[in-house]
Amino acid sequence: MALLCALPLPDLHALPAAARPLADALGLPLIGTAVFDPAASADPARPAELVAAIRSAAADLEAMLPAGVQPAGLALRLNGEPEWAPPVRRAIELDARLLAVDSREGPGLSSLGEIVRAAPMPVVAIGPRFEPGSPAPVRVLALTDGSPTAAAVGPGLTRLLAGSAVPVELLAVAVPALGEAPRERELELARALEELEAAMPGVQVVHRRVEPARSFESVAAAAIRVARESAATHIALSTHGRGRALRFLLGSVADALVRSSPLPLLLVAPPGEPSGG
């Protein structure tokens, strides 16, 4: 198994830098691929030209890969399929444990929800506000809102982190509903965090935290604030969206975090999510 980076050709370095600490912590080789459309580079009616174009592109990618990133071959775009599909297919072919994607610009941001829905493994994503930093020990902040769908982050992280030394902090941001007492909401979330920890055997849960949102502070902003306070390197959460727009594919909090988080995200689709396509 490995951590597969779907590399955008304009910048081959940011995504491996974001993914390498997690790969090292889990003992996974870091491997890289890039989407390549053979039909855009050669005449589909001439098989020999297609083969030559693929070989040339694969050699070019291998020569450009950052140090420490192993080549995983190209993610070939077939028959005009959407650009998000080849990296998912390549990750499945390689039995990758994680798929890392760069969603800072271009089609990456708009297609991230499709990738998360289609990938059978968790997705590491960096967004437009990603800030490369100095290497630090991996520490995951797992976010939940107490709902059954959000609690799917627990099984997802358990499959990924059980038996590892990666510390995980559980966070719920308390935003009382209209007419609900803040204390009642905080107690409800505290019970949800206890249940979530109990459902994560083998994971090193180091802290449970219910954080009241500050005035005019969104859940995503509160999560980023807590992540900075706790020296987290990744924010993990389950997605639960529907539809075609990014916010409905991921869910509003995940959408906001993708757009605003300086840290990489660990995105887990709940069981039963429809596959992309």
PDB file of C-alpha atoms in Angstrom:
ATOM      1  CA  MET A   1       0.000   0.000   0.000  1.00  0.00           C
ATOM      2  CA  ALA A   2       1.047   3.585  -0.561  1.00  0.00           C
ATOM      3  CA  LEU A   3      -0.018   7.206  -0.468  1.00  0.00           C
ATOM      4  CA  LEU A   4      -0.729   8.252  -4.055  1.00  0.00           C
ATOM      5  CA  CYS A   5      -0.321  11.914  -4.987  1.00  0.00           C
ATOM      6  CA  ALA A   6      -2.312  13.101  -8.003  1.00  0.00           C
ATOM      7  CA  LEU A   7       0.073  15.825  -9.089  1.00  0.00           C
ATOM      8  CA  PRO A   8      -0.948  18.920 -11.061  1.00  0.00           C
ATOM      9  CA  LEU A   9       1.784  19.630 -13.598  1.00  0.00           C
ATOM     10  CA  PRO A  10       2.126  23.365 -12.774  1.00  0.00           C
ATOM     11  CA  ASP A  11       3.326  22.520  -9.236  1.00  0.00           C
ATOM     12  CA  LEU A  12       4.691  19.068  -8.421  1.00  0.00           C
ATOM     13  CA  HIS A  13       6.074  20.009  -5.004  1.00  0.00           C
ATOM     14  CA  ALA A  14       3.305  21.397  -2.755  1.00  0.00           C
ATOM     15  CA  LEU A  15       1.205  18.244  -2.581  1.00  0.00           C
ATOM     16  CA  PRO A  16       4.079  15.849  -1.753  1.00  0.00           C
ATOM     17  CA  ALA A  17       5.255  18.297   0.912  1.00  0.00           C
ATOM     18  CA  ALA A  18       1.766  18.205   2.459  1.00  0.00           C
ATOM     19  CA  ALA A  19       1.429  14.423   2.177  1.00  0.00           C
ATOM     20  CA  ARG A  20       4.927  13.296   3.157  1.00  0.00           C
ATOM     21  CA  PRO A  21       4.588  13.688   6.968  1.00  0.00           C
ATOM     22  CA  LEU A  22       1.486  11.510   6.997  1.00  0.00           C
ATOM     23  CA  ALA A  23       3.088   8.958   4.672  1.00  0.00           C
ATOM     24  CA  ASP A  24       6.153   8.792   6.919  1.00  0.00           C
ATOM     25  CA  ALA A  25       4.047   8.456  10.073  1.00  0.00           C
ATOM     26  CA  LEU A  26       2.158   5.512   8.580  1.00  0.00           C
ATOM     27  CA  GLY A  27       5.180   3.924   6.923  1.00  0.00           C
ATOM     28  CA  LEU A  28       3.745   4.381   3.433  1.00  0.00           C
ATOM     29  CA  PRO A  29       5.775   5.026   0.299  1.00  0.00           C
ATOM     30  CA  LEU A  30       4.896   8.299  -1.392  1.00  0.00           C
ATOM     31  CA  ILE A  31       4.134   7.762  -5.068  1.00  0.00           C
ATOM     32  CA  GLY A  32       3.108  10.216  -7.756  1.00  0.00           C
ATOM     33  CA  THR A  33       0.900  10.209 -10.817  1.00  0.00           C
ATOM     34  CA  ALA A  34      -0.494  12.842 -13.160  1.00  0.00           C
ATOM     35  CA  VAL A  35      -3.502  12.878 -15.448  1.00  0.00           C
ATOM     36  CA  PHE A  36      -2.617  12.407 -19.102  1.00  0.00           C
ATOM     37  CA  ASP A  37      -5.032  12.410 -22.029  1.00  0.00           C
ATOM     38  CA  PRO A  38      -3.406  10.396 -24.849  1.00  0.00           C
ATOM     39  CA  ALA A  39      -6.037  11.506 -27.370  1.00  0.00           C
ATOM     40  CA  ALA A  40      -4.981  15.121 -26.873  1.00  0.00           C
ATOM     41  CA  SER A  41      -1.383  14.304 -27.755  1.00  0.00           C
ATOM     42  CA  ALA A  42      -1.671  11.752 -30.548  1.00  0.00           C
ATOM     43  CA  ASP A  43      -4.071  10.510 -33.194  1.00  0.00           C
ATOM     44  CA  PRO A  44      -6.336   7.878 -31.582  1.00  0.00           C
ATOM     45  CA  ALA A  45      -6.502   6.126 -34.945  1.00  0.00           C
ATOM     46  CA  ARG A  46      -2.752   5.485 -34.781  1.00  0.00           C
ATOM     47  CA  PRO A  47      -2.050   3.111 -31.850  1.00  0.00           C
ATOM     48  CA  ALA A  48       1.710   3.360 -32.236  1.00  0.00           C
ATOM     49  CA  GLU A  49       1.548   7.140 -31.822  1.00  0.00           C
ATOM     50  CA  LEU A  50      -0.606   6.767 -28.709  1.00  0.00           C
ATOM     51  CA  VAL A  51       1.855   4.318 -27.144  1.00  0.00           C
ATOM     52  CA  ALA A  52       4.786   6.599 -27.948  1.00  0.00           C
ATOM     53  CA  ALA A  53       2.986   9.617 -26.466  1.00  0.00           C
ATOM     54  CA  ILE A  54       2.188   7.737 -23.250  1.00  0.00           C
ATOM     55  CA  ARG A  55       5.774   6.516 -22.868  1.00  0.00           C
ATOM     56  CA  SER A  56       7.159   9.978 -23.470  1.00  0.00           C
ATOM     57  CA  ALA A  57       4.791  11.607 -20.966  1.00  0.00           C
ATOM     58  CA  ALA A  58       5.544   8.951 -18.341  1.00  0.00           C
ATOM     59  CA  ALA A  59       9.281   9.499 -18.765  1.00  0.00           C
ATOM     60  CA  ASP A  60       8.841  13.279 -18.490  1.00  0.00           C
ATOM     61  CA  LEU A  61       6.808  12.916 -15.286  1.00  0.00           C
ATOM     62  CA  GLU A  62       9.336  10.547 -13.729  1.00  0.00           C
ATOM     63  CA  ALA A  63      12.146  13.000 -14.493  1.00  0.00           C
ATOM     64  CA  MET A  64      10.236  15.867 -12.815  1.00  0.00           C
ATOM     65  CA  LEU A  65       9.099  14.088  -9.650  1.00  0.00           C
ATOM     66  CA  PRO A  66      10.345  15.653  -6.397  1.00  0.00           C
ATOM     67  CA  ALA A  67      12.949  13.759  -4.414  1.00  0.00           C
ATOM     68  CA  GLY A  68      11.431  10.939  -2.379  1.00  0.00           C
ATOM     69  CA  VAL A  69       8.376  10.535  -4.611  1.00  0.00           C
ATOM     70  CA  GLN A  70       8.316   7.278  -6.527  1.00  0.00           C
ATOM     71  CA  PRO A  71       6.719   7.065 -10.005  1.00  0.00           C
ATOM     72  CA  ALA A  72       3.335   5.363 -10.152  1.00  0.00           C
ATOM     73  CA  GLY A  73       2.771   5.722 -13.873  1.00  0.00           C
ATOM     74  CA  LEU A  74       0.296   8.021 -15.539  1.00  0.00           C
ATOM     75  CA  ALA A  75      -3.392   8.262 -14.720  1.00  0.00           C
ATOM     76  CA  LEU A  76      -4.718   7.928 -18.255  1.00  0.00           C
ATOM     77  CA  ARG A  77      -7.826   9.855 -19.202  1.00  0.00           C
ATOM     78  CA  LEU A  78      -9.915   7.530 -21.328  1.00  0.00           C
ATOM     79  CA  ASN A  79     -12.740   8.256 -23.768  1.00  0.00           C
ATOM     80  CA  GLY A  80     -13.268  11.844 -22.693  1.00  0.00           C
ATOM     81  CA  GLU A  81     -14.043  10.926 -19.066  1.00  0.00           C
ATOM     82  CA  PRO A  82     -13.986  13.724 -16.449  1.00  0.00           C
ATOM     83  CA  GLU A  83     -10.532  14.777 -15.301  1.00  0.00           C
ATOM     84  CA  TRP A  84     -11.204  13.723 -11.711  1.00  0.00           C
ATOM     85  CA  ALA A  85     -11.777  10.064 -12.621  1.00  0.00           C
ATOM     86  CA  PRO A  86      -8.273   8.875 -13.678  1.00  0.00           C
ATOM     87  CA  PRO A  87      -6.548   9.523 -10.313  1.00  0.00           C
ATOM     88  CA  VAL A  88      -9.297   7.619  -8.487  1.00  0.00           C
ATOM     89  CA  ARG A  89      -9.010   4.706 -10.902  1.00  0.00           C
ATOM     90  CA  ARG A  90      -5.200   4.697 -10.557  1.00  0.00           C
ATOM     91  CA  ALA A  91      -5.481   4.699  -6.752  1.00  0.00           C
ATOM     92  CA  ILE A  92      -7.835   1.713  -6.917  1.00  0.00           C
ATOM     93  CA  GLU A  93      -5.511  -0.131  -9.317  1.00  0.00           C
ATOM     94  CA  LEU A  94      -2.593   0.394  -6.939  1.00  0.00           C
ATOM     95  CA  ASP A  95      -4.620  -0.427  -3.809  1.00  0.00           C
ATOM     96  CA  ALA A  96      -3.499   2.910  -2.383  1.00  0.00           C
ATOM     97  CA  ARG A  97      -4.262   3.533   1.257  1.00  0.00           C
ATOM     98  CA  LEU A  98      -4.668   7.269   0.721  1.00  0.00           C
ATOM     99  CA  LEU A  99      -5.186   9.497  -2.309  1.00  0.00           C
ATOM    100  CA  ALA A 100      -3.793  13.041  -2.116  1.00  0.00           C
ATOM    101  CA  VAL A 101      -5.137  15.756  -4.417  1.00  0.00           C
ATOM    102  CA  ASP A 102      -4.329  19.412  -5.004  1.00  0.00           C
ATOM    103  CA  SER A 103      -7.550  21.438  -5.145  1.00  0.00           C
ATOM    104  CA  ARG A 104      -6.022  24.892  -4.991  1.00  0.00           C
ATOM    105  CA  GLU A 105      -7.048  25.964  -8.464  1.00  0.00           C
ATOM    106  CA  GLY A 106      -8.548  24.906 -11.760  1.00  0.00           C
ATOM    107  CA  PRO A 107     -10.752  21.811 -11.941  1.00  0.00           C
ATOM    108  CA  GLY A 108      -9.286  20.409  -8.720  1.00  0.00           C
ATOM    109  CA  LEU A 109     -11.528  22.468  -6.439  1.00  0.00           C
ATOM    110  CA  SER A 110     -14.758  21.917  -8.321  1.00  0.00           C
ATOM    111  CA  SER A 111     -14.148  18.170  -8.728  1.00  0.00           C
ATOM    112  CA  LEU A 112     -13.001  17.407  -5.186  1.00  0.00           C
ATOM    113  CA  GLY A 113     -16.463  16.312  -4.090  1.00  0.00           C
ATOM    114  CA  GLU A 114     -16.616  13.837  -6.965  1.00  0.00           C
ATOM    115  CA  ILE A 115     -13.220  12.431  -6.004  1.00  0.00           C
ATOM    116  CA  VAL A 116     -14.206  11.954  -2.369  1.00  0.00           C
ATOM    117  CA  ARG A 117     -17.463  10.246  -3.306  1.00  0.00           C
ATOM    118  CA  ALA A 118     -15.768   7.899  -5.781  1.00  0.00           C
ATOM    119  CA  ALA A 119     -12.592   7.018  -3.876  1.00  0.00           C
ATOM    120  CA  PRO A 120     -12.798   3.966  -1.596  1.00  0.00           C
ATOM    121  CA  MET A 121      -9.950   5.366   0.501  1.00  0.00           C
ATOM    122  CA  PRO A 122      -9.640   8.629   2.492  1.00  0.00           C
ATOM    123  CA  VAL A 123      -8.593  11.674   0.491  1.00  0.00           C
ATOM    124  CA  VAL A 124      -5.916  14.141   1.568  1.00  0.00           C
ATOM    125  CA  ALA A 125      -6.655  17.544   0.042  1.00  0.00           C
ATOM    126  CA  ILE A 126      -4.959  20.912   0.026  1.00  0.00           C
ATOM    127  CA  GLY A 127      -7.016  23.973  -0.830  1.00  0.00           C
ATOM    128  CA  PRO A 128      -6.466  27.561  -1.977  1.00  0.00           C
ATOM    129  CA  ARG A 129      -5.342  28.762   1.488  1.00  0.00           C
ATOM    130  CA  PHE A 130      -2.859  25.926   2.057  1.00  0.00           C
ATOM    131  CA  GLU A 131       0.307  27.162   3.766  1.00  0.00           C
ATOM    132  CA  PRO A 132       3.407  24.957   3.446  1.00  0.00           C
ATOM    133  CA  GLY A 133       5.179  24.830   6.780  1.00  0.00           C
ATOM    134  CA  SER A 134       8.132  23.278   8.512  1.00  0.00           C
ATOM    135  CA  PRO A 135       7.876  19.509   9.019  1.00  0.00           C
ATOM    136  CA  ALA A 136       6.143  18.693  12.304  1.00  0.00           C
ATOM    137  CA  PRO A 137       4.974  15.489  13.998  1.00  0.00           C
ATOM    138  CA  VAL A 138       1.624  14.462  12.575  1.00  0.00           C
ATOM    139  CA  ARG A 139      -1.339  15.299  14.790  1.00  0.00           C
ATOM    140  CA  VAL A 140      -4.906  14.932  13.504  1.00  0.00           C
ATOM    141  CA  LEU A 141      -7.846  17.066  14.611  1.00  0.00           C
ATOM    142  CA  ALA A 142     -11.050  15.103  13.876  1.00  0.00           C
ATOM    143  CA  LEU A 143     -14.182  17.223  13.582  1.00  0.00           C
ATOM    144  CA  THR A 144     -17.740  16.042  14.213  1.00  0.00           C
ATOM    145  CA  ASP A 145     -21.102  17.706  14.786  1.00  0.00           C
ATOM    146  CA  GLY A 146     -22.598  14.789  16.694  1.00  0.00           C
ATOM    147  CA  SER A 147     -24.613  13.483  13.748  1.00  0.00           C
ATOM    148  CA  PRO A 148     -24.363   9.840  12.640  1.00  0.00           C
ATOM    149  CA  THR A 149     -23.002  10.904   9.262  1.00  0.00           C
ATOM    150  CA  ALA A 150     -20.284  13.083  10.762  1.00  0.00           C
ATOM    151  CA  ALA A 151     -19.388  10.251  13.147  1.00  0.00           C
ATOM    152  CA  ALA A 152     -18.243   8.259  10.096  1.00  0.00           C
ATOM    153  CA  VAL A 153     -14.925  10.055  10.518  1.00  0.00           C
ATOM    154  CA  GLY A 154     -14.283   7.606  13.381  1.00  0.00           C
ATOM    155  CA  PRO A 155     -14.358   4.351  11.390  1.00  0.00           C
ATOM    156  CA  GLY A 156     -12.498   6.061   8.543  1.00  0.00           C
ATOM    157  CA  LEU A 157      -9.664   7.146  10.824  1.00  0.00           C
ATOM    158  CA  THR A 158      -9.673   3.780  12.599  1.00  0.00           C
ATOM    159  CA  ARG A 159      -9.049   1.945   9.330  1.00  0.00           C
ATOM    160  CA  LEU A 160      -6.237   4.364   8.572  1.00  0.00           C
ATOM    161  CA  LEU A 161      -4.586   4.991  11.943  1.00  0.00           C
ATOM    162  CA  ALA A 162      -5.302   1.990  14.216  1.00  0.00           C
ATOM    163  CA  GLY A 163      -2.056   0.707  15.685  1.00  0.00           C
ATOM    164  CA  SER A 164      -0.090   3.801  14.652  1.00  0.00           C
ATOM    165  CA  ALA A 165       1.462   6.415  16.933  1.00  0.00           C
ATOM    166  CA  VAL A 166      -0.466   9.278  15.300  1.00  0.00           C
ATOM    167  CA  PRO A 167      -2.292  11.268  18.016  1.00  0.00           C
ATOM    168  CA  VAL A 168      -5.875  12.300  17.331  1.00  0.00           C
ATOM    169  CA  GLU A 169      -7.842  15.056  19.045  1.00  0.00           C
ATOM    170  CA  LEU A 170     -11.634  14.934  18.761  1.00  0.00           C
ATOM    171  CA  LEU A 171     -13.402  18.259  18.296  1.00  0.00           C
ATOM    172  CA  ALA A 172     -17.030  19.329  18.265  1.00  0.00           C
ATOM    173  CA  VAL A 173     -17.876  23.003  17.768  1.00  0.00           C
ATOM    174  CA  ALA A 174     -20.901  24.068  19.791  1.00  0.00           C
ATOM    175  CA  VAL A 175     -23.281  26.293  17.860  1.00  0.00           C
ATOM    176  CA  PRO A 176     -26.651  26.184  19.652  1.00  0.00           C
ATOM    177  CA  ALA A 177     -29.744  25.957  17.501  1.00  0.00           C
ATOM    178  CA  LEU A 178     -32.391  28.637  17.835  1.00  0.00           C
ATOM    179  CA  GLY A 179     -34.040  28.280  21.239  1.00  0.00           C
ATOM    180  CA  GLU A 180     -31.472  25.756  22.502  1.00  0.00           C
ATOM    181  CA  ALA A 181     -29.474  26.486  25.648  1.00  0.00           C
ATOM    182  CA  PRO A 182     -25.708  26.560  24.982  1.00  0.00           C
ATOM    183  CA  ARG A 183     -25.001  24.257  27.933  1.00  0.00           C
ATOM    184  CA  GLU A 184     -27.430  21.648  26.616  1.00  0.00           C
ATOM    185  CA  ARG A 185     -25.712  21.643  23.250  1.00  0.00           C
ATOM    186  CA  GLU A 186     -22.266  21.322  24.817  1.00  0.00           C
ATOM    187  CA  LEU A 187     -23.365  18.335  26.930  1.00  0.00           C
ATOM    188  CA  GLU A 188     -24.913  16.688  23.881  1.00  0.00           C
ATOM    189  CA  LEU A 189     -21.683  17.097  21.931  1.00  0.00           C
ATOM    190  CA  ALA A 190     -19.571  15.866  24.842  1.00  0.00           C
ATOM    191  CA  ARG A 191     -21.573  12.616  24.858  1.00  0.00           C
ATOM    192  CA  ALA A 192     -21.139  12.353  21.091  1.00  0.00           C
ATOM    193  CA  LEU A 193     -17.364  12.662  21.464  1.00  0.00           C
ATOM    194  CA  GLU A 194     -17.325   9.928  24.116  1.00  0.00           C
ATOM    195  CA  GLU A 195     -19.223   7.640  21.750  1.00  0.00           C
ATOM    196  CA  LEU A 196     -16.924   8.544  18.885  1.00  0.00           C
ATOM    197  CA  GLU A 197     -13.812   7.702  20.890  1.00  0.00           C
ATOM    198  CA  ALA A 198     -15.342   4.375  21.941  1.00  0.00           C
ATOM    199  CA  ALA A 199     -15.862   3.575  18.257  1.00  0.00           C
ATOM    200  CA  MET A 200     -12.169   4.115  17.440  1.00  0.00           C
ATOM    201  CA  PRO A 201     -10.343   1.098  18.904  1.00  0.00           C
ATOM    202  CA  GLY A 202      -6.602   1.161  18.414  1.00  0.00           C
ATOM    203  CA  VAL A 203      -6.489   4.899  17.648  1.00  0.00           C
ATOM    204  CA  GLN A 204      -4.461   7.109  19.966  1.00  0.00           C
ATOM    205  CA  VAL A 205      -7.152   9.601  21.013  1.00  0.00           C
ATOM    206  CA  VAL A 206      -5.360  12.127  23.197  1.00  0.00           C
ATOM    207  CA  HIS A 207      -8.106  14.645  23.896  1.00  0.00           C
ATOM    208  CA  ARG A 208     -11.811  15.353  23.451  1.00  0.00           C
ATOM    209  CA  ARG A 209     -12.798  18.994  23.130  1.00  0.00           C
ATOM    210  CA  VAL A 210     -16.137  20.753  22.867  1.00  0.00           C
ATOM    211  CA  GLU A 211     -15.417  24.279  21.680  1.00  0.00           C
ATOM    212  CA  PRO A 212     -18.080  27.001  21.829  1.00  0.00           C
ATOM    213  CA  ALA A 213     -18.058  29.053  18.635  1.00  0.00           C
ATOM    214  CA  ARG A 214     -17.187  32.689  19.176  1.00  0.00           C
ATOM    215  CA  SER A 215     -19.440  35.519  18.034  1.00  0.00           C
ATOM    216  CA  PHE A 216     -19.974  35.389  14.267  1.00  0.00           C
ATOM    217  CA  GLU A 217     -17.494  32.491  14.001  1.00  0.00           C
ATOM    218  CA  SER A 218     -18.336  29.659  11.620  1.00  0.00           C
ATOM    219  CA  VAL A 219     -17.710  26.017  12.439  1.00  0.00           C
ATOM    220  CA  ALA A 220     -14.922  25.928   9.848  1.00  0.00           C
ATOM    221  CA  ALA A 221     -13.255  29.026  11.318  1.00  0.00           C
ATOM    222  CA  ALA A 222     -13.488  27.570  14.827  1.00  0.00           C
ATOM    223  CA  ALA A 223     -11.948  24.301  13.637  1.00  0.00           C
ATOM    224  CA  ILE A 224      -9.032  26.140  12.033  1.00  0.00           C
ATOM    225  CA  ARG A 225      -8.513  28.187  15.201  1.00  0.00           C
ATOM    226  CA  VAL A 226      -8.466  25.074  17.390  1.00  0.00           C
ATOM    227  CA  ALA A 227      -6.163  23.294  14.938  1.00  0.00           C
ATOM    228  CA  ARG A 228      -3.643  26.101  15.277  1.00  0.00           C
ATOM    229  CA  GLU A 229      -3.962  26.117  19.070  1.00  0.00           C
ATOM    230  CA  SER A 230      -3.399  22.370  19.305  1.00  0.00           C
ATOM    231  CA  ALA A 231      -0.575  22.226  16.736  1.00  0.00           C
ATOM    232  CA  ALA A 232      -2.610  19.925  14.487  1.00  0.00           C
ATOM    233  CA  THR A 233      -1.149  19.111  11.097  1.00  0.00           C
ATOM    234  CA  HIS A 234      -4.361  17.773   9.506  1.00  0.00           C
ATOM    235  CA  ILE A 235      -8.094  18.349   9.970  1.00  0.00           C
ATOM    236  CA  ALA A 236     -10.193  15.209   9.430  1.00  0.00           C
ATOM    237  CA  LEU A 237     -13.928  15.039   8.843  1.00  0.00           C
ATOM    238  CA  SER A 238     -16.587  13.013   7.119  1.00  0.00           C
ATOM    239  CA  THR A 239     -18.378  14.439   4.117  1.00  0.00           C
ATOM    240  CA  HIS A 240     -22.110  14.113   3.674  1.00  0.00           C
ATOM    241  CA  GLY A 241     -23.194  16.107   0.659  1.00  0.00           C
ATOM    242  CA  ARG A 242     -25.476  15.337  -2.233  1.00  0.00           C
ATOM    243  CA  GLY A 243     -26.030  16.901  -5.636  1.00  0.00           C
ATOM    244  CA  ARG A 244     -23.516  18.374  -8.071  1.00  0.00           C
ATOM    245  CA  ALA A 245     -22.245  21.646  -6.590  1.00  0.00           C
ATOM    246  CA  LEU A 246     -19.153  21.393  -4.391  1.00  0.00           C
ATOM    247  CA  ARG A 247     -20.894  22.450  -1.167  1.00  0.00           C
ATOM    248  CA  PHE A 248     -23.586  19.816  -1.715  1.00  0.00           C
ATOM    249  CA  LEU A 249     -21.110  17.106  -2.684  1.00  0.00           C
ATOM    250  CA  LEU A 250     -18.970  17.680   0.399  1.00  0.00           C
ATOM    251  CA  GLY A 251     -21.312  19.327   2.872  1.00  0.00           C
ATOM    252  CA  SER A 252     -21.148  22.980   3.850  1.00  0.00           C
ATOM    253  CA  VAL A 253     -18.510  22.661   6.603  1.00  0.00           C
ATOM    254  CA  ALA A 254     -16.205  20.514   4.463  1.00  0.00           C
ATOM    255  CA  ASP A 255     -16.668  22.925   1.563  1.00  0.00           C
ATOM    256  CA  ALA A 256     -15.753  25.892   3.783  1.00  0.00           C
ATOM    257  CA  LEU A 257     -12.700  24.082   5.154  1.00  0.00           C
ATOM    258  CA  VAL A 258     -11.444  23.129   1.706  1.00  0.00           C
ATOM    259  CA  ARG A 259     -11.647  26.778   0.678  1.00  0.00           C
ATOM    260  CA  SER A 260     -10.160  28.284   3.848  1.00  0.00           C
ATOM    261  CA  SER A 261      -7.940  25.798   5.699  1.00  0.00           C
ATOM    262  CA  PRO A 262      -4.178  26.400   5.722  1.00  0.00           C
ATOM    263  CA  LEU A 263      -3.782  22.736   6.722  1.00  0.00           C
ATOM    264  CA  PRO A 264      -4.302  19.618   4.625  1.00  0.00           C
ATOM    265  CA  LEU A 265      -7.681  17.952   5.114  1.00  0.00           C
ATOM    266  CA  LEU A 266      -8.395  14.252   5.588  1.00  0.00           C
ATOM    267  CA  LEU A 267     -11.777  13.669   3.963  1.00  0.00           C
ATOM    268  CA  VAL A 268     -13.741  10.469   4.558  1.00  0.00           C
ATOM    269  CA  ALA A 269     -16.940   9.586   2.709  1.00  0.00           C
ATOM    270  CA  PRO A 270     -19.471   7.738   4.906  1.00  0.00           C
ATOM    271  CA  PRO A 271     -20.463   4.171   4.022  1.00  0.00           C
ATOM    272  CA  GLY A 272     -23.227   4.108   1.445  1.00  0.00           C
ATOM    273  CA  GLU A 273     -22.224   7.304  -0.357  1.00  0.00           C
ATOM    274  CA  PRO A 274     -23.004   7.022  -4.068  1.00  0.00           C
ATOM    275  CA  SER A 275     -19.934   6.652  -6.225  1.00  0.00           C
ATOM    276  CA  GLY A 276     -18.972   9.443  -8.556  1.00  0.00           C
ATOM    277  CA  GLY A 277     -19.467   9.217 -12.268  1.00  0.00           C
TER     278      GLY A 277
END
